[in-house]
Tab-separated table of C-alpha atoms and ligand atoms in Angstrom:
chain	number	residue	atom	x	y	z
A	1	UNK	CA	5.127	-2.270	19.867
A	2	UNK	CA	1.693	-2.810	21.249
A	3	UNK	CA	2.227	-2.231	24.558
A	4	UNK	CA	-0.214	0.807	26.163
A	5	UNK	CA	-1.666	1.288	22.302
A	6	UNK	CA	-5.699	1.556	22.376
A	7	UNK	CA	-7.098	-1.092	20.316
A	8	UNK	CA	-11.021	-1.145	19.210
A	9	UNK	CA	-11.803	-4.128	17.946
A	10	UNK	CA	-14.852	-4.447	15.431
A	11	UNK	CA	-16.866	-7.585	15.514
A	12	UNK	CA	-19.003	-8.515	12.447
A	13	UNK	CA	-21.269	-11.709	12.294
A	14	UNK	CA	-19.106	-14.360	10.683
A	15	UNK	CA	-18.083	-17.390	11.625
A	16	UNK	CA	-15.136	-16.652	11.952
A	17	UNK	CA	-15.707	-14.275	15.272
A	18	UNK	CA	-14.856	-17.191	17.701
A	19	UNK	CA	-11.402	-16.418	16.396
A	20	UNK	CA	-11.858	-12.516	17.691
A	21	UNK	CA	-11.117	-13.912	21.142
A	22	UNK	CA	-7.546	-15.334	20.024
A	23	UNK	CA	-7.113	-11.714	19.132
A	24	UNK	CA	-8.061	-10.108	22.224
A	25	UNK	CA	-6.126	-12.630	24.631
A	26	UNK	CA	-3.018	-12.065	21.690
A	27	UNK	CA	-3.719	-8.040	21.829
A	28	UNK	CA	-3.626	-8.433	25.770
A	29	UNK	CA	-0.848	-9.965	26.938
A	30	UNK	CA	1.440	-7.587	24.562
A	31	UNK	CA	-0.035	-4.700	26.807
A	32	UNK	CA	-2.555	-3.041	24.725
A	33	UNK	CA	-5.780	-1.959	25.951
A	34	UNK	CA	-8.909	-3.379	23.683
A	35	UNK	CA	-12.177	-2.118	23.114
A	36	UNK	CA	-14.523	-4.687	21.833
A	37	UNK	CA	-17.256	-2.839	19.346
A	38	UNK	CA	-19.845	-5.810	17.795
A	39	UNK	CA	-22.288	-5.409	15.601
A	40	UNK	CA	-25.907	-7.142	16.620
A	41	UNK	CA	-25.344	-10.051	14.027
A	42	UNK	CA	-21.874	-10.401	15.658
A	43	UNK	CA	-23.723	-11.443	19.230
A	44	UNK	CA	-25.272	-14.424	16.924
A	45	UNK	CA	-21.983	-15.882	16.669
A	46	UNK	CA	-19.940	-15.012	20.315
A	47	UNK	CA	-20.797	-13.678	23.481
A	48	UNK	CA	-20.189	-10.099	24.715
A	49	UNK	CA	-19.454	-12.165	27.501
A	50	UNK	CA	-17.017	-14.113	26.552
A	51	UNK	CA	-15.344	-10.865	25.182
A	52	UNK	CA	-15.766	-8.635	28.064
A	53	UNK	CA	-13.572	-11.328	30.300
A	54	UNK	CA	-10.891	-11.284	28.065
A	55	UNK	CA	-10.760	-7.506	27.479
A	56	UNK	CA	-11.712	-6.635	30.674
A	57	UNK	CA	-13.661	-4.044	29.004
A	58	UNK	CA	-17.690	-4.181	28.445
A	59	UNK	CA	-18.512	-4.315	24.973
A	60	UNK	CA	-20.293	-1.840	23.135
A	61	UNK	CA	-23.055	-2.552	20.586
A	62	UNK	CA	-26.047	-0.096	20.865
A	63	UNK	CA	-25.614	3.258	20.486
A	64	UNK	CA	-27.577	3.464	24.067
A	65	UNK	CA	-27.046	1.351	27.190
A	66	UNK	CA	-29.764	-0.736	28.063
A	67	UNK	CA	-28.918	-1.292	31.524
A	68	UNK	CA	-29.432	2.739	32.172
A	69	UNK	CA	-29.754	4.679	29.063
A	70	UNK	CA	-26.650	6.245	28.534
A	71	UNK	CA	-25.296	6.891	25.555
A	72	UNK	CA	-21.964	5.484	23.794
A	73	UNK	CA	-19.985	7.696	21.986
A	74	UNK	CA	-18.579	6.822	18.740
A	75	UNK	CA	-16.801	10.063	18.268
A	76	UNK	CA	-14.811	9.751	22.029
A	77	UNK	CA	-14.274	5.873	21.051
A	78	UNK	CA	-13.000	6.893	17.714
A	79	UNK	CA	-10.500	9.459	19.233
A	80	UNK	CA	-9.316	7.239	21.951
A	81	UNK	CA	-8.243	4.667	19.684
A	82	UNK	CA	-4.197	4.177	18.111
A	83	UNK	CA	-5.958	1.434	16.087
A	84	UNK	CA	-9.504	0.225	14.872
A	85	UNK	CA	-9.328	-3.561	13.520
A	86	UNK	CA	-12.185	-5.254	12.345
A	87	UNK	CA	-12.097	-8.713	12.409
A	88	UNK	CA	-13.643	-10.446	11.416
A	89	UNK	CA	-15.298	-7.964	8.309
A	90	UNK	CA	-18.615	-9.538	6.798
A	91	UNK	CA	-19.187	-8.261	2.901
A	92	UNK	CA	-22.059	-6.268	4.160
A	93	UNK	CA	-19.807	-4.613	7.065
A	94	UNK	CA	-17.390	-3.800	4.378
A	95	UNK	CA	-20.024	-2.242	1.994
A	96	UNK	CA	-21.178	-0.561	4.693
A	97	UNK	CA	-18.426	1.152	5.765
A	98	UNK	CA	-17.320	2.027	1.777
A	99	UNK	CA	-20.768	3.989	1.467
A	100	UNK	CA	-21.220	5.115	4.905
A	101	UNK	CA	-23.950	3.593	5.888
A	102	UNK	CA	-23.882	4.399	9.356
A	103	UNK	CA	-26.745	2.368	10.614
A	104	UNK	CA	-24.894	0.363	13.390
A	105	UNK	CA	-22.173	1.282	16.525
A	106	UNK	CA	-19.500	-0.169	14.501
A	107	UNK	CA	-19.857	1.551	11.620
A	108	UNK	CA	-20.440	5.111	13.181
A	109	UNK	CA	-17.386	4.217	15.122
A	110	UNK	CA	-15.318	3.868	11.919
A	111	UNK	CA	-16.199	7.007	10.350
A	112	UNK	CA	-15.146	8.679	13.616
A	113	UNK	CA	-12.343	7.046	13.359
A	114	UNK	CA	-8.982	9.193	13.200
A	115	UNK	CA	-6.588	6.434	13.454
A	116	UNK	CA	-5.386	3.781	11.183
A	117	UNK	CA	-7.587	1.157	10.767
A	118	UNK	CA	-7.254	-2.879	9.702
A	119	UNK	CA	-9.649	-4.755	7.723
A	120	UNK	CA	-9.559	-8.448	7.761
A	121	UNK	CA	-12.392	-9.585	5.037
A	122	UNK	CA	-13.795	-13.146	6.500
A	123	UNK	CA	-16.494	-14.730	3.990
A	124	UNK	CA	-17.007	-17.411	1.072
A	125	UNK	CA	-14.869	-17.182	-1.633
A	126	UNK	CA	-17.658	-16.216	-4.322
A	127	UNK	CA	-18.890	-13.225	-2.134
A	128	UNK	CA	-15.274	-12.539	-1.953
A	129	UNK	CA	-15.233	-12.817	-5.303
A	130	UNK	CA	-17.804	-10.664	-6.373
A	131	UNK	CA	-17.104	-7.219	-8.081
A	132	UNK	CA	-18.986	-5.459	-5.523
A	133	UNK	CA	-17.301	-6.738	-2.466
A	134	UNK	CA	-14.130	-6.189	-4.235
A	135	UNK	CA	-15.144	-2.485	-5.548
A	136	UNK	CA	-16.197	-2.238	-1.926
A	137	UNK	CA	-12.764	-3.026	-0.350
A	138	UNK	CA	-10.809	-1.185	-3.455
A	139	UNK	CA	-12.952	2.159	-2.232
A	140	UNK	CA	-11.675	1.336	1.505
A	141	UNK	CA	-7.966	1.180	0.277
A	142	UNK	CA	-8.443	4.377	-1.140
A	143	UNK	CA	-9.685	5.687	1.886
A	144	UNK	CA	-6.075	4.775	3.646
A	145	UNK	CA	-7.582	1.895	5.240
A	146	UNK	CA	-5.238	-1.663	5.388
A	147	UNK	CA	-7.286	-4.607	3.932
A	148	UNK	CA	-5.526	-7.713	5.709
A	149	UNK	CA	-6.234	-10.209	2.620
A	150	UNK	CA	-7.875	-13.657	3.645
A	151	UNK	CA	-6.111	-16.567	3.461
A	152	UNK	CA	-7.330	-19.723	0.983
A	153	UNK	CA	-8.602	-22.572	2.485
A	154	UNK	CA	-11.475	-25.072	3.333
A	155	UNK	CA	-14.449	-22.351	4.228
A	156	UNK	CA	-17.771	-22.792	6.454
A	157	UNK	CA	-19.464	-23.908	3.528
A	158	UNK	CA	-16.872	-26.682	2.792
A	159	UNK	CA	-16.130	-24.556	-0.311
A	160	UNK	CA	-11.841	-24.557	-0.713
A	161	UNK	CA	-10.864	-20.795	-1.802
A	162	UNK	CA	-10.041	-17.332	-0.605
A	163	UNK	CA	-12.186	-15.827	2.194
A	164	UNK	CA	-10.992	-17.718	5.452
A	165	UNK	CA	-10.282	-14.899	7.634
A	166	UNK	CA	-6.025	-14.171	8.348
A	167	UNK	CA	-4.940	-16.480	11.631
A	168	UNK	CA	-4.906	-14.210	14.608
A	169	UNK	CA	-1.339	-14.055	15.128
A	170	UNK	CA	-0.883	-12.941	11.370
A	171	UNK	CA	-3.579	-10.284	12.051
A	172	UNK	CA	-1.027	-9.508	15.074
A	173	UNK	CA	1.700	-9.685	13.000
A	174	UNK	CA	0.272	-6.949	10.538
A	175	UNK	CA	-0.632	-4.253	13.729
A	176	UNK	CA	3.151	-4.972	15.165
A	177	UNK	CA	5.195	-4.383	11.945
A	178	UNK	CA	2.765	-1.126	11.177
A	179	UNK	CA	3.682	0.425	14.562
A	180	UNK	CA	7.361	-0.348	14.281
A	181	UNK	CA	7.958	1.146	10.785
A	182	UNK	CA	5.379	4.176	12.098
A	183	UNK	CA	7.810	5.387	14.662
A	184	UNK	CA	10.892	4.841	12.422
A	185	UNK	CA	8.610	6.127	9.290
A	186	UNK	CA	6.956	9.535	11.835
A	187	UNK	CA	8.467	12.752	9.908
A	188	UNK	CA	10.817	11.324	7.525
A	189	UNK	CA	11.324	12.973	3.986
A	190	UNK	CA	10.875	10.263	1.676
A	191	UNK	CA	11.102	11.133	-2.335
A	192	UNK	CA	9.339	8.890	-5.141
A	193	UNK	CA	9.184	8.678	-8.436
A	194	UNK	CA	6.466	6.741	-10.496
A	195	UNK	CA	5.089	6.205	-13.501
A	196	UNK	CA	6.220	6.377	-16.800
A	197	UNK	CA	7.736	8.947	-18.754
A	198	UNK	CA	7.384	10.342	-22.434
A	199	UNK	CA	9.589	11.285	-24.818
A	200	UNK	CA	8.600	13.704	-27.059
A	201	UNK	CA	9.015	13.083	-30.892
A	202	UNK	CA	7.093	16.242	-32.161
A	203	UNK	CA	3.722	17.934	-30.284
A	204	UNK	CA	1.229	14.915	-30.966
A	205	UNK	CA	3.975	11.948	-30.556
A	206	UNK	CA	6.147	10.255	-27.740
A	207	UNK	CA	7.848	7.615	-26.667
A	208	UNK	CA	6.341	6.145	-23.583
A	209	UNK	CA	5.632	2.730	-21.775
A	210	UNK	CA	2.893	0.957	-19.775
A	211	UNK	CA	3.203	1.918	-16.397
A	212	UNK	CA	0.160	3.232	-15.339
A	213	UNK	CA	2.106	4.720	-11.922
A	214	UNK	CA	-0.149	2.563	-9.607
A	215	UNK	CA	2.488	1.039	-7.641
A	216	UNK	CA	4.648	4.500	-6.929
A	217	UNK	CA	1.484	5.634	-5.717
A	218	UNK	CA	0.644	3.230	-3.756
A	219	UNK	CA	4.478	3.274	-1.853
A	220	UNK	CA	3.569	7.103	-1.042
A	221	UNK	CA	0.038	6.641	-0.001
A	222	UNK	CA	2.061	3.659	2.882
A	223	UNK	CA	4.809	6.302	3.435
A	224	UNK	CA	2.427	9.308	4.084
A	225	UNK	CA	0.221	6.580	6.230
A	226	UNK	CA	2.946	6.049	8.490
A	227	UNK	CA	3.790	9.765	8.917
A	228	UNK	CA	6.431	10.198	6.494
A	229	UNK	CA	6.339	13.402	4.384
A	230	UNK	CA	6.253	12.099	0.862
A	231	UNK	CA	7.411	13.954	-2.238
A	232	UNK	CA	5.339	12.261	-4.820
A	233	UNK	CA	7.202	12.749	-8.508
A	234	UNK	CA	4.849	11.706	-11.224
A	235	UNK	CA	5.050	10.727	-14.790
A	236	UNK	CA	1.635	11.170	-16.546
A	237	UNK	CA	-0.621	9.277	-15.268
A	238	UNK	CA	-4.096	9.399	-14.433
A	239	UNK	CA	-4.394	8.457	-11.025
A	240	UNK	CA	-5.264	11.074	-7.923
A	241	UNK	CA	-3.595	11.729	-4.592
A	242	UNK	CA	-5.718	12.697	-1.599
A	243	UNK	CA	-3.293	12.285	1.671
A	244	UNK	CA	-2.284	15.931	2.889
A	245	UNK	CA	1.351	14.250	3.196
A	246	UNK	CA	1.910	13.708	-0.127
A	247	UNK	CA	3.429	16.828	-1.911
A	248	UNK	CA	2.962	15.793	-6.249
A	249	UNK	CA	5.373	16.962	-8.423
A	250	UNK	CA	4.036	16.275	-12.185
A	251	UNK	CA	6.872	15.739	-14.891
A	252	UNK	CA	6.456	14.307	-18.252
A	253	UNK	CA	9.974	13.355	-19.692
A	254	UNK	CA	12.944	12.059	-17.853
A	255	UNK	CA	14.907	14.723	-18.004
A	256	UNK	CA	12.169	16.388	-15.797
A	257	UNK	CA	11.811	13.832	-13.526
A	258	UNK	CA	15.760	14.148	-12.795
A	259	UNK	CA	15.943	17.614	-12.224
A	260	UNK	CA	12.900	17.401	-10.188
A	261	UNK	CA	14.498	13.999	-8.141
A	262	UNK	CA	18.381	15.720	-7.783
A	263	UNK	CA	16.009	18.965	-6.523
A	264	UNK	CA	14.716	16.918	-3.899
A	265	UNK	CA	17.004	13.768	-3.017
A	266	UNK	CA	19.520	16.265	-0.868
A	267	UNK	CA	17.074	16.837	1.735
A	268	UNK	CA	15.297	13.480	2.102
A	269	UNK	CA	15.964	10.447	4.393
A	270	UNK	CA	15.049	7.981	1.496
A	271	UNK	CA	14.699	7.895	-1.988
A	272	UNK	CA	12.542	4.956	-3.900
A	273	UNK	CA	12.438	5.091	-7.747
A	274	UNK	CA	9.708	3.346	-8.880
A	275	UNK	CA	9.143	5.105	-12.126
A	276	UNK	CA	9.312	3.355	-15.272
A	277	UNK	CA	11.712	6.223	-16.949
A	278	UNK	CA	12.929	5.761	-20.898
A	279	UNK	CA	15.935	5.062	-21.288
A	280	UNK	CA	16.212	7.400	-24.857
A	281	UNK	CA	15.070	10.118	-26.285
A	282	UNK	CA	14.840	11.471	-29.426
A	283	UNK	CA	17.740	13.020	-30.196
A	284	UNK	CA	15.775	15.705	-31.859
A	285	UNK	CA	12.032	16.827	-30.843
A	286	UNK	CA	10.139	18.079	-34.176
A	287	UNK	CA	8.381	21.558	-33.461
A	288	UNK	CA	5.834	20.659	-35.846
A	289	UNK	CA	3.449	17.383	-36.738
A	290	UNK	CA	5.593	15.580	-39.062
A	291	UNK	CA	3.970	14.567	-41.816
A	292	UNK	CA	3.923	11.213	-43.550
A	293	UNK	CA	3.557	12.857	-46.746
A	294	UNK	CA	6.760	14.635	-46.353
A	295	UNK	CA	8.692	11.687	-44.552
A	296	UNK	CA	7.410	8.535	-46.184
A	297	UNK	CA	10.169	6.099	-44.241
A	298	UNK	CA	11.842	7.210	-40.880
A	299	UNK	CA	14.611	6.999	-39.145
A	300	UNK	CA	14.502	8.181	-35.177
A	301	UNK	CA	17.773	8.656	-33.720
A	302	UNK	CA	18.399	8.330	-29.937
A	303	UNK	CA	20.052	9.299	-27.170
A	304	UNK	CA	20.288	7.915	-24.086
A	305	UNK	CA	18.660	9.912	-20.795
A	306	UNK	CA	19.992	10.588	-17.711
A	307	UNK	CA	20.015	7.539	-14.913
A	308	UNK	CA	18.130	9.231	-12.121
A	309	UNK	CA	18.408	6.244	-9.522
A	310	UNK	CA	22.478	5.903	-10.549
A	311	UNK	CA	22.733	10.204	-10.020
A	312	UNK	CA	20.901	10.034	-7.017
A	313	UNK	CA	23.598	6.997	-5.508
A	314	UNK	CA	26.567	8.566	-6.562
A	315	UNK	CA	25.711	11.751	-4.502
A	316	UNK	CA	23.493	9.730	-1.603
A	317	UNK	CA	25.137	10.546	1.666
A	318	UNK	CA	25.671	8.668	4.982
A	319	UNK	CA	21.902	7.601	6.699
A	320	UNK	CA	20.118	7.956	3.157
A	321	UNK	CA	18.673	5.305	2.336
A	322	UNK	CA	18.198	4.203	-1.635
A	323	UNK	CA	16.036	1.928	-3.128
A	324	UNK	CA	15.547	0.708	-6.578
A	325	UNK	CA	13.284	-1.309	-8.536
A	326	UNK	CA	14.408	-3.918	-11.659
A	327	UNK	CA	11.329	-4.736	-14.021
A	328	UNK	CA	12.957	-7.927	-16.166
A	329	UNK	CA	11.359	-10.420	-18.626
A	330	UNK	CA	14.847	-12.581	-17.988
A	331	UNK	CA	17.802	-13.526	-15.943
A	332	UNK	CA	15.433	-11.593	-13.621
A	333	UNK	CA	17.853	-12.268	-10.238
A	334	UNK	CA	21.332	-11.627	-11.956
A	335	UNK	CA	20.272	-8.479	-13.558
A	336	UNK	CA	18.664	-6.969	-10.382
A	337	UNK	CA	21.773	-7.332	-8.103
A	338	UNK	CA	23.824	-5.859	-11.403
A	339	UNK	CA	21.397	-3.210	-10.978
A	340	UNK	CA	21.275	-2.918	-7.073
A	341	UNK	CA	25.396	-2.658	-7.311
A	342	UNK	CA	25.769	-0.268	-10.318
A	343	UNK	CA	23.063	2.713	-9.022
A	344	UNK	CA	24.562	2.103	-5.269
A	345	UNK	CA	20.836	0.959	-3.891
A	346	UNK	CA	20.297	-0.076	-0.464
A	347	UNK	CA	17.594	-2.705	-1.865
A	348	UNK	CA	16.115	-3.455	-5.224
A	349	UNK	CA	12.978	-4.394	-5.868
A	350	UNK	CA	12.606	-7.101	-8.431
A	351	UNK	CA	9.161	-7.531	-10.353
A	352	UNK	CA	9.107	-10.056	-13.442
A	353	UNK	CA	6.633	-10.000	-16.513
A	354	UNK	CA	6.850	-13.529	-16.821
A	355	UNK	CA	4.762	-13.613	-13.213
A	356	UNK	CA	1.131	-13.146	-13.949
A	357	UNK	CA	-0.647	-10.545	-11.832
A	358	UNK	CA	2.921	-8.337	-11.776
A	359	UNK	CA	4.641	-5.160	-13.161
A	360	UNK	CA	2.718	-2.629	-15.480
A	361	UNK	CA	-0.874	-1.647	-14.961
A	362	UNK	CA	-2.373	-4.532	-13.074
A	363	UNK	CA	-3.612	-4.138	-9.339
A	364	UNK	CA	-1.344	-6.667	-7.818
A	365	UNK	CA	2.636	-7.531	-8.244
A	366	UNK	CA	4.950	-10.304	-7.393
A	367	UNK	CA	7.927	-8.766	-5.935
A	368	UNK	CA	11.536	-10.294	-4.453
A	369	UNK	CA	13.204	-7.506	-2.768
A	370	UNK	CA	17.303	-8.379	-2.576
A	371	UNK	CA	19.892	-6.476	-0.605
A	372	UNK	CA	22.834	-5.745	-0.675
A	373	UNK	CA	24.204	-8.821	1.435
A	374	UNK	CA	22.560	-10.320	-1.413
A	375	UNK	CA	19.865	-11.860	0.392
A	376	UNK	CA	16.843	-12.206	-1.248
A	377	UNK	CA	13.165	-11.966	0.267
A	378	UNK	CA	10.202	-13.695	-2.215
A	379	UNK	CA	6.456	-12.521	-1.452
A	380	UNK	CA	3.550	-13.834	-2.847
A	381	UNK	CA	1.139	-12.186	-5.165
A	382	UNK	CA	-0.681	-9.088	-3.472
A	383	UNK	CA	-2.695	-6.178	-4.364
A	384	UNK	CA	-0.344	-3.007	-4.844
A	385	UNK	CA	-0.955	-2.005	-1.773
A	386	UNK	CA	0.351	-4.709	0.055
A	387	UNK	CA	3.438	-5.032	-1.516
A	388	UNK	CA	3.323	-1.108	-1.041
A	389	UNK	CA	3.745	-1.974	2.711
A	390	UNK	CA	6.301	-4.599	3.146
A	391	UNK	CA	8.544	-2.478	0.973
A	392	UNK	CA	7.780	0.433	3.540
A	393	UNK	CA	8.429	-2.437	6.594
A	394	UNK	CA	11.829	-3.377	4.851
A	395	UNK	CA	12.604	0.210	4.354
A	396	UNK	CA	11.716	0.986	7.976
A	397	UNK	CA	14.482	-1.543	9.550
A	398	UNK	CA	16.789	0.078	7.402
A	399	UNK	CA	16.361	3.857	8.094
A	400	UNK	CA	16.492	2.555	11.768
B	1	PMT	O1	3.235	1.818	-12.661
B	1	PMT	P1	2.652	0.422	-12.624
B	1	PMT	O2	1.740	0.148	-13.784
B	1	PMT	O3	1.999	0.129	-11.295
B	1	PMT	O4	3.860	-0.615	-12.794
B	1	PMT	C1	4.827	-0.714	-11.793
B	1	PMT	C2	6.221	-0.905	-12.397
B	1	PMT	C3	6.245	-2.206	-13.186
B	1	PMT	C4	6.563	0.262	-13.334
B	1	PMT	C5	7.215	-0.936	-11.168
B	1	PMT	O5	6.874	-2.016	-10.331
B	1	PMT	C6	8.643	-1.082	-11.649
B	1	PMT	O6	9.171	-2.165	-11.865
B	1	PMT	N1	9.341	0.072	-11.847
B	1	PMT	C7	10.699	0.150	-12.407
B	1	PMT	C8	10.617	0.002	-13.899
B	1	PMT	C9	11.967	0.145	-14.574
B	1	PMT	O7	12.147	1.050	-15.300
B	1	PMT	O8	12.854	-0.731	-14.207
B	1	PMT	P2	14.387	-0.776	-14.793
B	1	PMT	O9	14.828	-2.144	-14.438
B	1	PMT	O10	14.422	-0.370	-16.209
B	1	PMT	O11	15.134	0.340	-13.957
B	1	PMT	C10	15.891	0.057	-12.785
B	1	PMT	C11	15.791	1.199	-11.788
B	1	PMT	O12	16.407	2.365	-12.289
B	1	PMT	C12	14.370	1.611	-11.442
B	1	PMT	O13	14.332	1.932	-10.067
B	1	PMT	C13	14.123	2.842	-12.300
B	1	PMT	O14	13.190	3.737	-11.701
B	1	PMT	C14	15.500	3.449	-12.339
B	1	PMT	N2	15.821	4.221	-13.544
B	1	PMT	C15	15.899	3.635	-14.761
B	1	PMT	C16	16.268	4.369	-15.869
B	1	PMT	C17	16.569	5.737	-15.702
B	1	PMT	N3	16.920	6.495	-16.746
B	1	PMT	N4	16.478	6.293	-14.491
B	1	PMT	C18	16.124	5.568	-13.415
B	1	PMT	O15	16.025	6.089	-12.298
């Protein structure tokens, strides 16, 4: 997957760097061509040296040869490149590059940058920590860029907690799936809903739930990043979409989301319902504000909604693929693979309540994805994002 890709790699000063070398040899010998760019604090902590042997490349720093004066140019750099990675990414490399301060080669090189590009955060866990380096790398995800979380462990300082920087061959890991699911992923209609829906019980009521659609847009923000053209269906929520892939449909009850979904399945490669729809609905909508002078004590009847992810199964066709999601609070396995079976899904996505840090609102989920061999895949806790793209990955080795 690497093979012939054009790699630059950004430097940063961090300990960590020596391990920058693992990633070069690694990058190398799978037949991709790196670029070394370092910042000047970088040099503190590993040769350019060193880096030019194992790149065979010379490494770039200033934005001016001191040998004889000639200048380096970010902008060709940044439109040679398949891939920028920087590894490892100081806290004031990665504020830098969330505000554009373009005061270094690296940094001028990333907001040339037209191609994907890898973050892999390396610093102590408190600075890791800390609301700005984490408002920092939450304004680089919504840039598009991948943040390759650290790993926990014993630190420089002796400190144990997150801010290690990723082992090099996980780093690899992360480029290698990317490119495979980008040339399955390249063109593909993909249709998702998210968010939640309401159910209207007269013009100032509803019946709605928590999800705050975060997770549905972050699975089209990794679909449209891999070149698949996304149609985004949306419950109301508040959040924004910027990537000129993603085509947003906004619905507010179920019923629109499944004329909107049965509009669109037919002509997509893959579906993934990640909405939170309502199951009922009143049975009758009021016109006007009821009034609890009028009602005193009420009685709402329902009626059940359409099952979009069931409608879409029973009319997906050979090659579409179908994938589900199963929120539970209990019996969390057995109910997803009743759920995976029943709406003919390709995979379901479980997500519990009863794990901390998953399902409605937060910024991360716990997910198990289970197929329909009935093997089941656990992950650990990640931002949305990163669960975002190993259910792309999965999704990728099935559209293959
Ligand atoms: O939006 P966030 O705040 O980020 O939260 C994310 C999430 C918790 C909403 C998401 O991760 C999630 O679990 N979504 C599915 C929630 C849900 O409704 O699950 P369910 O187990 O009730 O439904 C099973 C599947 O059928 C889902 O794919 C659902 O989209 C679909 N469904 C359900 C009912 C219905 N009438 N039509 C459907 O398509």
């Amino acid at each position: 997957m690497l093979k012939g890709k054009h790699i630059i790699l950004g430097i940063t000063g961090s300990i960590a760097a020596y391990k920058a070398a693992y990633i070069i040899r690694a990058l190398v010998k799978k037949g991709a061509e790196v670029q070394v760019v370092i910042t000047p604090a970088g040099k503190e902590f590993i040769t350019p040296i060193t880096l030019s042997a194992l790149s065979s490349n010379p490494v770039i720093s200033e934005f001016f040869s001191n040998r004889d004066g000639s200048w380096h140019s970010h902008v060709d750099l940044g439109l040679w490149a398949d891939a920028m990675l920087i590894a490892p990414a100081t806290a004031s490399t990665i504020g830098k590059m969330a505000n554009g301060i373009a005061d270094n080669m690296l940094v001028t090189t990333y907001l040339s940058c037209k191609a994907p590009v890898f973050i892999a955060p390396a610093m102590d866990l408190d600075m890791f920590a800390h609301p700005s380096t984490q408002q920092n790398l939450d304004r680089l995800r919504s840039f598009g860029n991948h943040i390759i979380e650290p790993a926990e462990g014993e630190l420089a300082s002796h400190l144990v907690g997150k801010g290690r920087m990723e082992e090099p061959d996980k780093i690899i890991a992360v480029l290698e799936e990317f490119f495979a699911s980008r040339t399955v992923l390249e063109k593909k209609k993909i249709v998702i809903t998210a968010g939640p829906t309401y159910e209207k019980i007269d013009p100032v009521r509803f019946i709605g739930n928590y999800s705050s659609g975060k997770m549905g847009f972050a699975l089209a923000e990794a679909c449209a990043q891999q070149g698949a053209e996304v149609t985004l269906i949306a419950g109301p929520v508040s959040l924004t979409t910027t990537h000129p892939n993603i085509q947003r449909i906004d619905v507010e009850s179920a019923e629109e989301m499944y004329q909107a979904a049965m509009t669109a399945f037919p002509e997509a490669d893959a579906g993934i319902l990640c909405a939170a729809v309502a199951d009922y609905r009143p049975e009758i909508q009021a016109d006007e504000k009821i009034k609890r002078e009028s009602k005193g004590e009420m009685m709402l009847h329902l009626v059940p909604n359409k099952d979009i992810a069931a409608s879409l199964g029973a009319i997906k066709r050979e090659g579409q693929v179908l994938v589900g999601f199963a929120l539970e609070t209990n019996n969390e396995a057995t109910n997803a693979e009743s759920k995976l079976k029943r709406k003919n899904l390709d995979f379901i996505v479980l997500n519990s309540l009863r794990d901390v840090g998953a399902g409605f609102r937060c910024d991360t989920n716990k997910i198990s994805i289970i197929d329909r061999q009935g093997e089941t895949t656990g992950y650990p806790l990640k931002s949305k994002q990163g669960v975002a793209v190993d259910i792309v990955n999965k999704l990728a080795t099935l559209l293959k």
